[in-house]
Amino acid sequence: MRAPLPSLLLALLSISATLGSARVLDATVNLTAVLDTLSATSFEYIVVGGGNGASPSRLRPAGSRLTPSLHAAGLAVAARISQSSPSRKVLVLEAGQSGAGNPGIDIPGLAGTTLGTAVDWSFFTAPQEQAGTRSIFWPRGKVLGGSSALNFLVSTRPNAAEQDVWASLAGSSAWSWQNLLPFYKKAEHFFAPGTNTENEVPTFTASAHGTTGPIDVSYPPYLAPSFRGFFQSLRALGVPAAQDLHSGNNVGVNYAPSTIDPSDRSRSYSVEYLQVAPNLVVVTGAQVTKINFAGTKDTAGDVVARGVTFVPVGGDQKVVANASREVILSAGTVQTPQLLELSGIGDPAILNPLGISTLVNLPGVGANLQDHPAIVDVFRLKPGVPSLDQLQDPVVLAAALADYAQGRGILTEALFPLAYLRLSDFLNASELAQVETLGSQANNPQLSAQQYGASQTLWSKNVPVMELLSVNVYFGNGEAEPNQSYVSLAACLQHSLSRGSIHITSSDPLAPPAIDPNYLQSQLDTFLLAKAGQYLRRVATQSPLADFVESEAEPGPAVQSEQQWEDWTRSVVRTEYHPIGTASMTARANGGVVAPNLKVYGTANVRVVDMSVVPVHVSSHTQTVAYAIAEKAASLILSGA
Ligand SMILES: Cc1cc2nc3c(=O)[nH]c(=O)nc-3n(C[C@H](O)[C@H](O)[C@H](O)COP(=O)(O)OP(=O)(O)OC[C@H]3O[C@@H](n4cnc5c(N)ncnc54)[C@H](O)[C@@H]3O)c2cc1C
Ligand SMILES: *[C@@H]1O[C@H](CO)[C@@H](O)[C@H](O)[C@H]1NC(C)=O
Ligand SMILES: *[C@@H]1O[C@H](CO)[C@@H](O)[C@H](O)[C@H]1NC(C)=O
Ligand SMILES: *[C@@H]1O[C@H](CO)[C@@H](O)[C@H](O)[C@H]1NC(C)=O
Ligand SMILES: *[C@@H]1O[C@H](CO)[C@@H](O)[C@H](O)[C@H]1NC(C)=O
């Protein structure tokens, strides 16, 4: 653990960190400085959306990372281009502001407390037809670092077979497991596990990890007793142990590492990339409203982007920023399709009624939305079993913060054990036969032949379908009881057959788009989630987890029959926060939006670098995927592809 440093040394560290990192200006604080920079610099690349940054918080000792930064994929691609040569002029425009000093961002155990605050876009879905017509909360980071600043810090990677199906949908082996693995590693700085409070020893495969990237991946020193219980109960029920959820073989349960800087146990997120790019210019508080195009097409008949227009958040002045080479959209699965549509790229049937003329007819924009739908069973813990619920008590919180300042205790924890189950891991023979029927193409007309084929391939290769995880706090569907501690067990469907969309409903760029994930559109999704909910009830009644559990709070004993479980599933289904697919990397004729080099079809120089390009979902948390896409994008761009 870090010893307290003399303040002079801290000051020196802070100066060198500032000198070595990107320049961050805020359009809402000093627009004059931003305008001066825009007119003084001829930018080659503009990246829209910057997700990641960090800085010292009041609540932890100042130290390692002292600079704010941007969004997940956007910051990573911008930093890598900028880093390649001092003469590369790269501008990042991010709507949110720096999250520096926000303890809810920095402290792992406080993850989730930022949801619904100023650093969150706080979207809601359209009313979900198959889920009680509820509008479901959909957080997304509105801060430098984007959703990587708000997420639950879990680090995993897809199954190798999923990455290969993605490559085949893309029509390019560049995106296969083998070929993308170096880019996953490039983002990562992995630290092997030390000891933890439950004396559990996480297994890992050293060769799967990177050790020189900006994003720290490590194991917390605090392991909740209920987390050990969850892991061991799953093993007792026959779930295999996974060696490492980063290795491409992710079947089974494993203690997964988290994106945490082990030197001070603070969140490691995309802002770390600012440290490798001293020439990068980042403007925060700048919401991009459209891409600007040249009046004429190029010789290939493609439209040519000249730059973007943005507004300082809260203001009404329109500012034009020019880019001599490319505009790179990294606004995420929600806002990348929104910006394409606002700029005239999309389905004329959506654009025309809003008075937007179609520059590129591309009906795939905003379609093919896929998420990981989730349900959460909640259990009351016996008195004295530690959980984050206890931090409601100011005395307990103060003690936990004091521990955290020493690099230990419950606030260093993140989601730790995760299980990835195949169908056969939680379904019996007759249930597997039901899956065949409910999952048939005839029962899922929403799937194109290509998308249906992709899911068939994945099932035949035995990739995980269901993720199970435990949360060491009330994470249920209503309200926690006062002075009660909980463990929440989530089942998250990794290969939903439902398909949704995200489209603008207004030409006003500041109006949020309509988000319709179409949860439970496929009956198979409801069936699988209801079965997994029942399985989690079994996990909680299996020792050793059962030894910590007092009683089931949700859904509670009234829910027993198959029908009751499915009804309950419809009443509580929500997001695991992993939307993808609204600018899919696949053939234009199959609804694709970007080519394998990430360029938007019909454009000469607009690329998408974020989770919206993923054509079919993967059994993994998604931040590592966002980083890998960004690292790959930088390599494509710098090699002239
Ligand atoms: C609550 C939550 C928990 C999660 N937990 C995990 C986890 O534990 N592990 C994991 O791996 N993944 C997790 N994820 C998912 C992961 O964080 C995301 O998949 C990843 O960050 C997506 O990266 P992105 O670059 O596609 O988009 P984002 O990170 O969302 O970045 C988009 C950026 O663009 C900006 N932007 C949008 N529109 C505009 C505009 N018009 N002008 C300027 N800027 C704009 C946004 O403000 C944002 O900064 C979680 C996500 C959430 C929300
Ligand atoms: C804003 O930036 C300009 C140009 O960099 C600078 O001269 C001015 O002092 C700044 N204004 C404020 C209020 O910081
Ligand atoms: C951006 O380009 C437009 C059109 O070419 C030009 O009028 C404008 O002055 C440029 N803006 C800057 C800041 O260079
Ligand atoms: C499979 O599980 C169901 C409950 O979902 C049960 O009714 C059925 O008897 C089981 N079938 C077999 C073959 O065990
Ligand atoms: C919760 O615990 C606190 C402190 O132990 C106590 O003051 C309070 O009355 C309790 N509240 C309830 C509703 O039991």
PDB file of N, CA, C and O and ligand atoms in Angstrom, residues 427-432 434 527 531 534 538 562, ligand 4:
ATOM      1  N   LEU A 427     -30.405 -25.896 -17.587  1.00  0.00           N
ATOM      2  CA  LEU A 427     -31.669 -26.420 -18.107  1.00  0.00           C
ATOM      3  C   LEU A 427     -31.585 -27.936 -18.230  1.00  0.00           C
ATOM      4  O   LEU A 427     -30.522 -28.482 -18.563  1.00  0.00           O
ATOM      5  N   ASN A 428     -32.731 -28.621 -17.998  1.00  0.00           N
ATOM      6  CA  ASN A 428     -32.752 -30.074 -18.184  1.00  0.00           C
ATOM      7  C   ASN A 428     -33.189 -30.411 -19.610  1.00  0.00           C
ATOM      8  O   ASN A 428     -33.478 -29.514 -20.421  1.00  0.00           O
ATOM      9  N   ALA A 429     -33.288 -31.699 -19.912  1.00  0.00           N
ATOM     10  CA  ALA A 429     -33.507 -32.128 -21.299  1.00  0.00           C
ATOM     11  C   ALA A 429     -34.828 -31.596 -21.857  1.00  0.00           C
ATOM     12  O   ALA A 429     -34.889 -31.133 -23.002  1.00  0.00           O
ATOM     13  N   SER A 430     -35.892 -31.641 -21.037  1.00  0.00           N
ATOM     14  CA  SER A 430     -37.170 -31.177 -21.595  1.00  0.00           C
ATOM     15  C   SER A 430     -37.154 -29.661 -21.783  1.00  0.00           C
ATOM     16  O   SER A 430     -37.753 -29.128 -22.727  1.00  0.00           O
ATOM     17  N   GLU A 431     -36.454 -28.961 -20.914  1.00  0.00           N
ATOM     18  CA  GLU A 431     -36.348 -27.509 -21.079  1.00  0.00           C
ATOM     19  C   GLU A 431     -35.509 -27.162 -22.316  1.00  0.00           C
ATOM     20  O   GLU A 431     -35.825 -26.210 -23.047  1.00  0.00           O
ATOM     21  N   LEU A 432     -34.476 -27.961 -22.559  1.00  0.00           N
ATOM     22  CA  LEU A 432     -33.660 -27.718 -23.758  1.00  0.00           C
ATOM     23  C   LEU A 432     -34.494 -27.913 -25.022  1.00  0.00           C
ATOM     24  O   LEU A 432     -34.329 -27.185 -26.010  1.00  0.00           O
ATOM     25  N   GLN A 434     -37.661 -27.262 -25.218  1.00  0.00           N
ATOM     26  CA  GLN A 434     -38.486 -26.043 -25.327  1.00  0.00           C
ATOM     27  C   GLN A 434     -37.697 -24.899 -25.955  1.00  0.00           C
ATOM     28  O   GLN A 434     -38.249 -24.090 -26.701  1.00  0.00           O
ATOM     29  N   PHE A 527     -38.528 -16.945 -21.258  1.00  0.00           N
ATOM     30  CA  PHE A 527     -38.355 -18.305 -20.736  1.00  0.00           C
ATOM     31  C   PHE A 527     -36.994 -18.457 -20.050  1.00  0.00           C
ATOM     32  O   PHE A 527     -36.905 -18.946 -18.917  1.00  0.00           O
ATOM     33  N   LYS A 531     -36.202 -18.983 -16.030  1.00  0.00           N
ATOM     34  CA  LYS A 531     -35.487 -20.186 -15.564  1.00  0.00           C
ATOM     35  C   LYS A 531     -34.244 -19.805 -14.748  1.00  0.00           C
ATOM     36  O   LYS A 531     -33.935 -20.436 -13.733  1.00  0.00           O
ATOM     37  N   GLN A 534     -35.113 -18.782 -11.271  1.00  0.00           N
ATOM     38  CA  GLN A 534     -35.353 -19.947 -10.404  1.00  0.00           C
ATOM     39  C   GLN A 534     -34.038 -20.602  -9.996  1.00  0.00           C
ATOM     40  O   GLN A 534     -33.878 -21.073  -8.870  1.00  0.00           O
ATOM     41  N   ARG A 538     -32.157 -21.332  -6.189  1.00  0.00           N
ATOM     42  CA  ARG A 538     -31.463 -22.554  -5.748  1.00  0.00           C
ATOM     43  C   ARG A 538     -30.054 -22.237  -5.233  1.00  0.00           C
ATOM     44  O   ARG A 538     -29.594 -22.804  -4.238  1.00  0.00           O
ATOM     45  N   GLU A 562     -44.216 -21.666 -13.007  1.00  0.00           N
ATOM     46  CA  GLU A 562     -43.568 -21.174 -14.223  1.00  0.00           C
ATOM     47  C   GLU A 562     -44.198 -19.852 -14.671  1.00  0.00           C
ATOM     48  O   GLU A 562     -43.501 -18.888 -14.993  1.00  0.00           O
TER      49      GLU A 562
HETATM   50  C1  LIG B   4     -37.210 -30.421 -16.045  1.00  0.00           C
HETATM   51  O1  LIG B   4     -37.594 -29.319 -15.250  1.00  0.00           O
HETATM   52  C2  LIG B   4     -39.002 -29.093 -15.233  1.00  0.00           C
HETATM   53  C3  LIG B   4     -39.233 -27.799 -14.492  1.00  0.00           C
HETATM   54  O2  LIG B   4     -38.874 -26.751 -15.301  1.00  0.00           O
HETATM   55  C4  LIG B   4     -39.699 -30.269 -14.617  1.00  0.00           C
HETATM   56  O3  LIG B   4     -41.095 -30.050 -14.597  1.00  0.00           O
HETATM   57  C5  LIG B   4     -39.371 -31.507 -15.400  1.00  0.00           C
HETATM   58  O4  LIG B   4     -39.916 -32.647 -14.740  1.00  0.00           O
HETATM   59  C6  LIG B   4     -37.875 -31.707 -15.534  1.00  0.00           C
HETATM   60  N1  LIG B   4     -37.630 -32.747 -16.497  1.00  0.00           N
HETATM   61  C7  LIG B   4     -36.720 -33.697 -16.317  1.00  0.00           C
HETATM   62  C8  LIG B   4     -36.581 -34.677 -17.418  1.00  0.00           C
HETATM   63  O5  LIG B   4     -36.048 -33.734 -15.311  1.00  0.00           O
END
